[in-house]
Coordinates of N, CA, C and O in Angstrom, one line a residue:
T1 N 46.7 27.2 70.8 CA 46.0 27.6 70.9 C 44.0 28.6 70.9 O 44.7 28.8 70.1
V2 N 43.0 27.5 70.3 CA 42.2 28.5 69.8 C 40.9 29.0 70.3 O 40.7 30.5 70.0
A3 N 41.2 28.9 71.7 CA 40.2 29.8 72.8 C 40.8 30.7 73.7 O 40.3 31.7 74.7
S4 N 42.3 31.3 73.3 CA 42.6 32.1 74.0 C 42.3 33.9 73.5 O 42.0 33.7 72.4
G5 N 42.2 34.8 73.9 CA 41.8 36.0 74.0 C 42.6 36.5 72.6 O 42.3 36.8 71.2
P6 N 44.0 36.3 72.3 CA 44.7 36.6 71.1 C 44.9 35.9 70.2 O 44.7 36.0 68.9
S7 N 44.3 34.3 70.3 CA 44.5 33.8 69.2 C 42.7 34.6 68.4 O 42.8 34.1 67.2
M8 N 42.0 34.2 69.5 CA 40.4 34.6 69.0 C 41.1 36.0 67.8 O 40.1 36.2 67.1
V9 N 41.8 37.1 68.7 CA 41.6 38.4 68.0 C 42.7 37.6 66.2 O 41.8 38.5 65.6
R10 N 43.7 36.9 66.6 CA 44.2 37.4 65.3 C 42.9 36.2 64.4 O 43.4 36.9 63.2
W11 N 42.6 35.4 64.3 CA 41.6 34.3 64.0 C 40.9 35.1 63.4 O 40.0 35.5 61.9
A12 N 39.9 36.6 64.1 CA 38.6 37.7 63.4 C 39.7 38.3 62.3 O 39.1 38.4 61.7
Q13 N 41.1 38.3 62.5 CA 41.1 39.7 61.9 C 41.4 39.3 60.7 O 41.3 39.7 59.9
R14 N 42.1 37.8 60.8 CA 42.1 37.1 59.4 C 41.1 36.5 58.4 O 40.7 36.5 57.2
N15 N 39.6 36.9 59.4 CA 38.9 37.1 58.9 C 37.8 37.9 58.6 O 36.6 37.9 58.3
G16 N 38.6 39.5 58.4 CA 37.6 40.3 57.9 C 37.8 41.2 59.4 O 36.9 42.6 58.9
S17 N 37.6 41.1 60.3 CA 37.3 41.9 61.7 C 37.8 42.6 61.7 O 39.6 42.3 61.6
T18 N 38.3 43.9 62.9 CA 39.0 45.1 62.9 C 39.1 45.1 64.2 O 39.9 46.5 64.3
V19 N 39.1 44.2 64.7 CA 39.3 44.5 66.3 C 41.0 44.4 66.4 O 41.3 43.1 65.7
R20 N 41.4 45.0 67.7 CA 42.7 44.8 68.2 C 42.4 44.0 69.8 O 44.3 44.0 69.6
T21 N 41.9 43.6 70.2 CA 42.0 43.6 71.9 C 41.2 42.6 71.9 O 39.5 42.8 71.2
A22 N 40.9 41.6 72.7 CA 39.7 40.5 72.9 C 38.5 41.5 73.4 O 37.4 40.7 73.3
E23 N 39.2 42.8 74.2 CA 37.8 43.5 74.7 C 37.1 43.9 74.0 O 35.5 44.0 73.3
E24 N 37.6 44.2 73.1 CA 36.9 44.7 71.7 C 36.2 43.8 70.6 O 35.2 43.8 69.5
L25 N 37.1 42.5 70.9 CA 36.4 41.5 69.7 C 34.9 41.3 70.9 O 33.7 40.9 70.0
A26 N 34.8 41.2 71.9 CA 33.7 40.5 72.8 C 32.7 41.5 72.2 O 31.4 41.8 71.8
A27 N 32.8 43.0 72.3 CA 31.8 44.1 72.0 C 31.2 44.2 70.7 O 30.8 44.1 70.4
A28 N 32.8 44.0 69.7 CA 32.3 43.2 68.3 C 30.8 42.4 68.0 O 30.2 42.7 67.2
A29 N 31.4 41.1 69.0 CA 30.3 39.9 68.6 C 28.9 40.2 68.9 O 28.4 39.5 68.6
R30 N 29.1 41.1 70.1 CA 27.6 41.7 70.5 C 27.1 42.3 69.9 O 25.7 42.9 69.2
T31 N 27.8 43.0 69.4 CA 27.0 43.9 68.0 C 27.3 43.3 66.6 O 26.3 44.1 65.7
G32 N 27.2 42.4 66.5 CA 26.7 41.5 65.1 C 27.9 41.2 64.8 O 27.8 41.4 63.4
D33 N 29.4 41.8 64.9 CA 30.6 41.1 63.2 C 30.3 40.0 63.5 O 30.7 39.8 63.8
P34 N 30.5 39.5 62.3 CA 30.6 38.3 62.0 C 31.5 37.1 62.4 O 31.4 36.3 62.6
A35 N 32.9 37.9 62.1 CA 33.7 37.3 61.9 C 33.8 37.0 63.1 O 34.6 36.5 64.1
A36 N 34.1 38.4 64.4 CA 34.1 38.3 65.9 C 33.2 37.4 66.6 O 33.8 36.3 67.2
F37 N 32.0 37.0 66.1 CA 30.8 36.6 66.5 C 31.5 34.9 66.3 O 31.5 34.0 66.8
Q38 N 31.6 34.5 65.6 CA 32.6 33.2 64.9 C 33.5 32.8 65.6 O 33.5 31.8 66.0
A39 N 34.6 33.9 65.6 CA 35.5 33.2 66.6 C 35.1 32.7 67.9 O 36.0 32.2 68.7
F40 N 34.8 33.6 68.5 CA 33.6 33.3 69.9 C 32.7 31.1 69.8 O 33.2 30.7 70.4
A41 N 32.9 31.2 68.1 CA 31.9 29.8 68.2 C 32.8 29.2 68.3 O 33.0 28.2 68.2
R42 N 33.7 29.2 67.2 CA 35.1 28.2 66.7 C 35.3 28.1 68.6 O 36.1 27.1 68.5
A43 N 35.8 29.0 69.2 CA 36.7 28.7 70.4 C 35.7 27.9 71.2 O 35.9 27.0 71.9
G44 N 34.4 28.4 71.3 CA 33.5 27.5 72.0 C 33.5 26.1 72.2 O 33.0 25.4 72.5
R45 N 33.4 25.7 70.4 CA 33.1 24.1 69.5 C 34.5 23.9 70.6 O 34.5 22.7 71.1
A46 N 35.5 24.5 70.3 CA 37.0 23.7 70.3 C 37.4 23.3 72.0 O 37.8 22.7 72.6
L47 N 36.8 24.5 72.7 CA 36.8 23.9 74.0 C 36.1 23.2 74.9 O 36.3 22.4 75.6
G48 N 34.5 22.7 73.9 CA 33.5 22.0 74.4 C 34.5 20.6 74.3 O 34.3 19.4 75.1
A49 N 34.7 20.4 73.1 CA 35.7 18.9 72.6 C 36.8 18.6 73.3 O 36.9 17.4 73.8
A50 N 37.4 19.7 73.7 CA 38.6 19.4 74.7 C 37.9 19.2 76.1 O 38.8 18.4 76.9
I51 N 36.9 19.9 77.3 CA 37.1 19.3 78.0 C 36.4 18.3 78.2 O 35.7 17.8 79.0
A52 N 35.2 18.1 76.8 CA 34.8 16.2 77.2 C 35.6 15.3 76.7 O 35.4 13.9 77.4
G53 N 36.7 15.5 76.1 CA 37.2 14.2 76.3 C 38.4 14.4 77.5 O 38.2 13.0 77.9
V54 N 39.1 15.4 77.8 CA 39.3 15.4 79.2 C 38.3 14.4 80.0 O 38.8 13.4 81.0
A55 N 37.3 15.1 79.9 CA 36.8 14.3 81.3 C 35.9 12.7 81.3 O 35.6 12.5 81.6
S56 N 36.3 12.4 80.0 CA 35.5 11.1 79.2 C 36.8 10.2 80.0 O 36.8 9.2 80.2
V57 N 37.9 10.4 79.9 CA 38.7 9.9 79.7 C 39.5 10.3 81.9 O 39.9 9.0 82.3
C58 N 39.1 11.3 82.4 CA 39.7 11.1 83.1 C 38.4 11.3 84.6 O 38.3 11.4 85.8
D59 N 37.1 11.1 84.3 CA 36.2 11.3 84.6 C 35.5 12.5 85.6 O 35.4 12.0 86.9
A60 N 36.1 13.4 84.7 CA 35.9 14.8 86.2 C 34.3 15.2 85.7 O 33.7 14.6 84.9
R61 N 34.4 15.8 86.9 CA 32.8 15.9 86.9 C 32.5 17.4 87.3 O 31.2 18.3 87.0
L62 N 33.8 18.2 87.0 CA 33.5 19.7 87.4 C 34.5 19.9 85.9 O 35.8 19.6 86.2
A63 N 34.4 21.1 85.2 CA 35.4 21.8 84.3 C 35.6 23.4 84.8 O 34.4 24.0 85.1
V64 N 36.8 23.8 85.0 CA 36.4 25.4 85.3 C 37.1 25.9 84.1 O 38.3 25.9 84.1
I65 N 36.9 27.1 83.7 CA 37.2 27.8 82.6 C 37.4 29.6 83.1 O 36.8 30.2 84.2
G66 N 38.7 29.7 82.9 CA 39.2 31.1 83.4 C 39.6 32.0 82.3 O 39.6 31.6 81.5
G67 N 40.1 33.1 82.9 CA 40.8 34.3 81.9 C 40.0 35.2 81.5 O 38.4 35.2 81.6
G68 N 40.7 36.5 80.9 CA 39.6 37.3 80.3 C 38.3 36.4 79.6 O 37.3 37.3 79.1
V69 N 38.7 35.8 78.3 CA 37.8 35.5 77.7 C 36.0 35.2 78.0 O 35.4 35.2 77.8
A70 N 36.6 34.1 79.3 CA 35.6 33.6 80.2 C 34.8 34.7 80.7 O 33.7 34.1 81.2
Q71 N 35.1 35.5 80.7 CA 34.5 36.7 82.2 C 33.7 37.5 80.7 O 32.3 38.3 81.0
A72 N 33.9 36.9 79.0 CA 33.1 38.0 78.3 C 31.5 38.2 78.3 O 31.8 36.6 78.6
E73 N 30.8 39.0 77.9 CA 29.2 38.9 78.0 C 28.8 39.2 76.8 O 29.4 39.5 76.3

């Protein structure tokens, strides 16, 4: 999965970030770490595409996103 916290952390690490947890990833993105920010952007695009695909096939009107990353500010 692309949008899980651990997956986002691994991607950010492979792209130059030193974060170890999703909480650290969110904090780093807020302070301008380019790899951390891009990890969120990448996950958001993937999640948006997945939701759009399911919504168009299933005529869904609501998508609920949960988990720790969903609560990152």
